[in-house]
Amino acid sequence: MTHFEPSRATVHIIGAGLAGSEAAWQVAGRGVRVILHEMRPHRMTEAHRTSGLAELVCSNSFRSDDASNNAVGLLHAEMRRLESLIMRCADTHQVPAGGALAVDRDGFSAAVTEALEDHPLIEIDRAEIDGLPPADWSNVIVATGPLTSAPLAAAIRALTDESALAFFDAIAPIVHRDSIDMSKAWFQSRYDKAGPGGSGADYINCPLTETQYHAFVDALLEGEKVDFKDWETDTPYFNGCLPIEVMAERGRETLRYGPMKPVGLTNPHDPTTKPYAVVQLRQDNKLGTLYNIVGFQTKLKHSAQTRIFRTIPGLENAEFARLGGLHRNTFLNSPKLLDNRLRLRAEPRLRFAGQMTGCEGYVESAAIGLIAGLYAAADARTHTLEVPPQTTALGALLGHITGGHIETIDAGPRSFQPMNINFGLFPPLANPPNKAPDGTRLRGNEKAIAKKQVICARALSDLDRWIADALHPAVAA
Ligand SMILES: Cc1cc2nc3c(=O)[nH]c(=O)nc-3n(C[C@H](O)[C@H](O)[C@H](O)COP(=O)(O)OP(=O)(O)OC[C@H]3O[C@@H](n4cnc5c(N)ncnc54)[C@H](O)[C@@H]3O)c2cc1C
């Protein structure tokens, strides 16, 4: 019979974003009571717009869904095996996006909210936790995200005795589909790739000539930017989410090799002329009425955004459902502050999850919420749950957060940087493949592809073994 530790039998989860929502689902799924504290709608963040749980603040994409060749696709697959609520709701509310898993943001958030509200072991408390959690909460998950409210952030900073780290994150504009001029733009996925949920024609493409591209870059460089506040001046950007005007500053051609690259696309309105650059828009809601401009995070002032983006062919009359913006992102120096089960060394009743721990992205945040939930449930049941193998995507990500940067800690608190899941976080293969199944020798890129596929297969089989050997005995309901 399972023994519950009375003082730990209720898990308090602060923040019902991607991580907190997934953590609550996992804890309750193991028969343990949860109180989920969410400050919205009473107090909003700079980026959230709704009262829905697991609101996606910017892009609607969960990125590649390819579990054989792509690290984030592999993480999707592992989370599905662990009955992730976030993945279940994403799959149900998928919209076409080539090889990516993109979702209708409102349908997705409504489904997560409903599942958590309906769960008999979950109570949702709509209130801000404005300081350290009360002392009698002995099993707590803090999942308040990059936009953690100021009083809680200050309390954590005081407890950890070091400044929280910060960098900038930017969001991209969203355009009403019916305001796009389709006599200039066209539907096509790069290389006509259909992917799991797509048709091969999922993106709207807007072509630019060389002259138009250079005029656009000039406008970006000259466009009025939002002023930096004092605390922002020495905060670095996260390289995966650079504002377009910052990319333009790095070189005139940078955008043409980044979000505006023209490859794999043919303009049906003028098939013989290769566009010099292309702006892509991706479907943002199930109805297909909204499209976000891919990779166009920006800190240009709203008036400058409207003016400059309307110079893009096809977007001359664009109506914007939301303009881009820029926000601070706060995260812990986790390798130093957290143990390998995500507990704060200085106060182990507090466990952290989501982007605050220094992972990056919706999927990664939910994945860390998932594992934090499993640990909290195991604590409540006085069991010990072994960490997932480092050969799995979940274990690799956890390893990066809690130990991956151990050797750089001495270099100073800024050595730890948030990271998306990637193959570089996995232990190398002892015997990397050099032959195809038919015995022919693999060359160059073929070897790299085969290596990723072996890493993915190894991850899924190791995860299955961990679920059977460690997870079920430790936290079975
Ligand atoms: C502006 C911006 C744009 C981003 N764009 C993308 C993107 O396009 N793609 C991507 O993959 N990732 C993006 N990210 C990164 C990140 O993956 C997401 O922010 C993700 O939502 C993080 O998940 P989380 O659960 O850690 O935090 P969140 O999803 O932000 O959830 C935290 C929750 O805690 C609540 N909360 C905060 N403080 C308190 C408190 N004191 N008491 C109670 N509740 C509180 C908040 O209201 C929120 O609901 C972006 C981040 C930011 C800031």
Coordinates of C-alpha atoms in Angstrom, one line a residue, residues 7-8 10 12 14 129 131-140 347-350:
S7 CA 2.9 17.3 5.0
R8 CA 3.9 16.6 1.4
T10 CA -0.6 18.3 -1.3
H12 CA 1.4 23.5 -4.5
I14 CA 2.8 28.2 -8.7
I129 CA 1.9 34.3 -4.9
G131 CA 6.6 36.3 -1.9
L132 CA 8.1 33.1 -0.7
P133 CA 5.4 30.4 -0.4
P134 CA 4.2 29.9 3.2
A135 CA 6.4 27.7 5.3
D136 CA 3.8 25.0 5.7
W137 CA 3.8 24.3 1.9
S138 CA 6.4 21.6 2.0
N139 CA 6.1 20.3 -1.6
V140 CA 6.1 23.2 -4.0
E347 CA 15.5 25.3 0.4
P348 CA 14.6 21.8 -1.0
R349 CA 10.8 22.1 -0.4
L350 CA 11.0 24.5 -3.5

